[in-house]
Tab-separated table of C-alpha atoms in Angstrom:
chain	number	residue	atom	x	y	z
A	7	UNK	CA	50.381	-22.338	12.314
A	8	UNK	CA	49.257	-19.775	9.851
A	9	UNK	CA	46.183	-20.497	7.282
A	10	UNK	CA	47.830	-21.138	3.931
A	11	UNK	CA	44.541	-19.383	2.701
A	12	UNK	CA	44.959	-15.494	2.840
A	13	UNK	CA	41.209	-15.326	2.953
A	14	UNK	CA	41.355	-17.321	6.050
A	15	UNK	CA	42.525	-15.710	9.430
A	16	UNK	CA	43.684	-16.979	12.461
A	17	UNK	CA	40.851	-18.280	14.804
A	18	UNK	CA	38.176	-18.219	11.701
A	19	UNK	CA	35.148	-20.715	12.580
A	20	UNK	CA	32.693	-21.148	9.607
A	21	UNK	CA	29.276	-19.781	9.963
A	22	UNK	CA	27.200	-23.059	8.956
A	23	UNK	CA	26.436	-25.623	11.555
A	24	UNK	CA	28.535	-29.339	10.288
A	25	UNK	CA	25.148	-30.782	9.601
A	26	UNK	CA	24.248	-28.730	7.186
A	27	UNK	CA	27.467	-28.309	5.634
A	28	UNK	CA	29.036	-32.508	5.481
A	29	UNK	CA	28.236	-34.423	2.593
A	30	UNK	CA	25.643	-36.888	2.718
A	31	UNK	CA	27.735	-39.499	1.842
A	32	UNK	CA	30.660	-38.706	4.962
A	33	UNK	CA	29.912	-37.277	8.239
A	34	UNK	CA	32.100	-34.710	9.984
A	35	UNK	CA	33.978	-36.549	12.803
A	36	UNK	CA	31.493	-36.344	16.136
A	37	UNK	CA	33.846	-34.977	18.105
A	38	UNK	CA	34.087	-31.975	16.302
A	39	UNK	CA	31.986	-28.550	17.653
A	40	UNK	CA	29.041	-28.141	15.116
A	41	UNK	CA	30.828	-24.679	14.058
A	42	UNK	CA	34.330	-25.742	12.898
A	43	UNK	CA	37.604	-23.964	13.120
A	44	UNK	CA	39.414	-22.918	9.132
A	45	UNK	CA	42.052	-26.425	10.288
A	46	UNK	CA	39.191	-29.293	10.974
A	47	UNK	CA	37.411	-27.828	7.643
A	48	UNK	CA	40.614	-28.392	6.035
A	49	UNK	CA	41.197	-32.156	7.992
A	50	UNK	CA	37.694	-32.865	6.415
A	51	UNK	CA	37.981	-31.755	3.083
A	52	UNK	CA	41.345	-33.745	2.661
A	53	UNK	CA	39.833	-36.929	4.432
A	54	UNK	CA	37.205	-37.079	2.021
A	55	UNK	CA	39.541	-36.564	-0.828
A	56	UNK	CA	41.151	-39.454	0.794
A	57	UNK	CA	37.977	-41.598	1.792
A	58	UNK	CA	36.753	-41.499	-1.946
A	59	UNK	CA	40.566	-41.792	-3.838
A	60	UNK	CA	40.181	-38.324	-5.398
A	61	UNK	CA	43.384	-36.884	-4.337
A	62	UNK	CA	45.010	-38.543	-7.701
A	63	UNK	CA	42.822	-36.372	-9.684
A	64	UNK	CA	43.678	-33.185	-8.398
A	65	UNK	CA	46.678	-31.261	-9.441
A	66	UNK	CA	47.771	-29.165	-7.118
A	67	UNK	CA	50.286	-25.631	-8.086
A	68	UNK	CA	49.201	-25.819	-11.510
A	69	UNK	CA	48.045	-23.022	-13.846
A	70	UNK	CA	45.475	-24.152	-16.919
A	71	UNK	CA	46.853	-23.207	-20.689
A	72	UNK	CA	44.056	-24.644	-22.564
A	73	UNK	CA	40.464	-25.796	-22.039
A	74	UNK	CA	39.168	-27.072	-25.381
A	75	UNK	CA	36.297	-28.933	-25.579
A	76	UNK	CA	36.682	-32.486	-27.353
A	77	UNK	CA	32.507	-32.550	-28.549
A	78	UNK	CA	30.270	-29.955	-29.936
A	79	UNK	CA	27.180	-29.494	-27.918
A	80	UNK	CA	25.005	-31.110	-30.371
A	81	UNK	CA	27.506	-34.254	-29.544
A	82	UNK	CA	26.814	-33.690	-26.166
A	83	UNK	CA	23.355	-33.569	-26.207
A	84	UNK	CA	23.255	-36.655	-28.173
A	85	UNK	CA	25.116	-38.929	-26.361
A	86	UNK	CA	24.585	-37.468	-23.288
A	87	UNK	CA	28.508	-36.837	-22.201
A	88	UNK	CA	31.383	-34.146	-22.906
A	89	UNK	CA	34.988	-34.603	-23.209
A	90	UNK	CA	38.027	-31.820	-22.508
A	91	UNK	CA	41.578	-31.837	-23.494
A	92	UNK	CA	42.944	-29.828	-20.781
A	93	UNK	CA	46.668	-27.687	-21.106
A	94	UNK	CA	48.398	-27.249	-17.571
A	95	UNK	CA	51.626	-25.823	-17.029
A	96	UNK	CA	52.586	-27.546	-13.227
A	97	UNK	CA	54.311	-26.643	-9.907
A	98	UNK	CA	57.704	-27.628	-11.720
A	99	UNK	CA	56.720	-25.653	-15.089
A	100	UNK	CA	56.655	-28.545	-17.081
A	101	UNK	CA	53.541	-28.436	-19.701
A	102	UNK	CA	51.256	-31.389	-19.616
A	103	UNK	CA	47.985	-32.398	-21.705
A	104	UNK	CA	45.038	-34.667	-20.664
A	105	UNK	CA	41.800	-35.701	-21.408
A	106	UNK	CA	38.566	-35.035	-19.372
A	107	UNK	CA	35.458	-35.904	-18.475
A	108	UNK	CA	34.017	-32.331	-17.118
A	109	UNK	CA	35.855	-29.667	-15.871
A	110	UNK	CA	35.065	-28.044	-12.605
A	111	UNK	CA	35.754	-23.650	-12.650
A	112	UNK	CA	36.883	-22.327	-9.453
A	113	UNK	CA	37.610	-19.113	-9.916
A	114	UNK	CA	38.634	-17.976	-6.352
A	115	UNK	CA	36.034	-14.870	-6.039
A	116	UNK	CA	37.401	-14.666	-2.623
A	117	UNK	CA	40.722	-13.653	-3.384
A	118	UNK	CA	40.626	-10.319	-4.340
A	119	UNK	CA	39.227	-8.082	-1.164
A	120	UNK	CA	36.447	-5.878	-2.007
A	121	UNK	CA	36.917	-2.139	-0.343
A	122	UNK	CA	33.710	-0.024	-0.999
A	123	UNK	CA	34.402	3.465	0.522
A	124	UNK	CA	32.061	4.245	3.184
A	125	UNK	CA	29.907	7.367	3.316
A	126	UNK	CA	32.180	9.550	5.483
A	127	UNK	CA	35.214	7.505	5.205
A	128	UNK	CA	36.964	9.833	3.615
A	129	UNK	CA	35.854	12.762	6.637
A	130	UNK	CA	36.753	10.105	8.908
A	131	UNK	CA	40.363	9.468	8.020
A	132	UNK	CA	41.152	13.104	7.398
A	133	UNK	CA	40.605	13.431	10.881
A	134	UNK	CA	43.014	11.024	12.287
A	135	UNK	CA	45.184	12.229	15.173
A	136	UNK	CA	47.742	11.702	12.694
A	137	UNK	CA	49.206	10.469	9.505
A	138	UNK	CA	48.456	6.710	9.594
A	139	UNK	CA	46.179	6.884	13.013
A	140	UNK	CA	43.443	5.187	11.445
A	141	UNK	CA	42.678	2.873	9.007
A	142	UNK	CA	40.471	1.101	6.383
A	143	UNK	CA	41.168	-2.904	6.678
A	144	UNK	CA	39.569	-5.840	4.666
A	145	UNK	CA	38.561	-8.609	7.046
A	146	UNK	CA	41.420	-10.544	4.645
A	147	UNK	CA	43.788	-9.078	7.220
A	148	UNK	CA	42.443	-9.346	10.128
A	149	UNK	CA	44.955	-10.285	12.274
A	150	UNK	CA	47.486	-9.156	10.119
């Protein structure tokens, strides 16, 4: 089965041991190796969400339309909390709105590959024995 995240190639293993990566309140299963495969890490994240009842708060496949603070910075500082009105389009393209205590911005900065040109790369490409014989790939395309 292929990973659903295009940044995760088949056979990828983490480069951080489980003891450094796991949450303080839920250990990885002891039978797993120290450096996990992508699917084991995915199962851990799902088990974490299930263990703590967090899945009901996730809005998968949605697109944020508007995130608006409901309190001024002064009000937040004086009472110690914040609240936000979020409008989103769900996976069925219905517009939804709900108020939340906090907003997490997960930008997905690994979503767009960065391929800087390496000195000498152009000459190396031009010296290929035939068109297309040499390519430059991002690790995102490792096993494609």
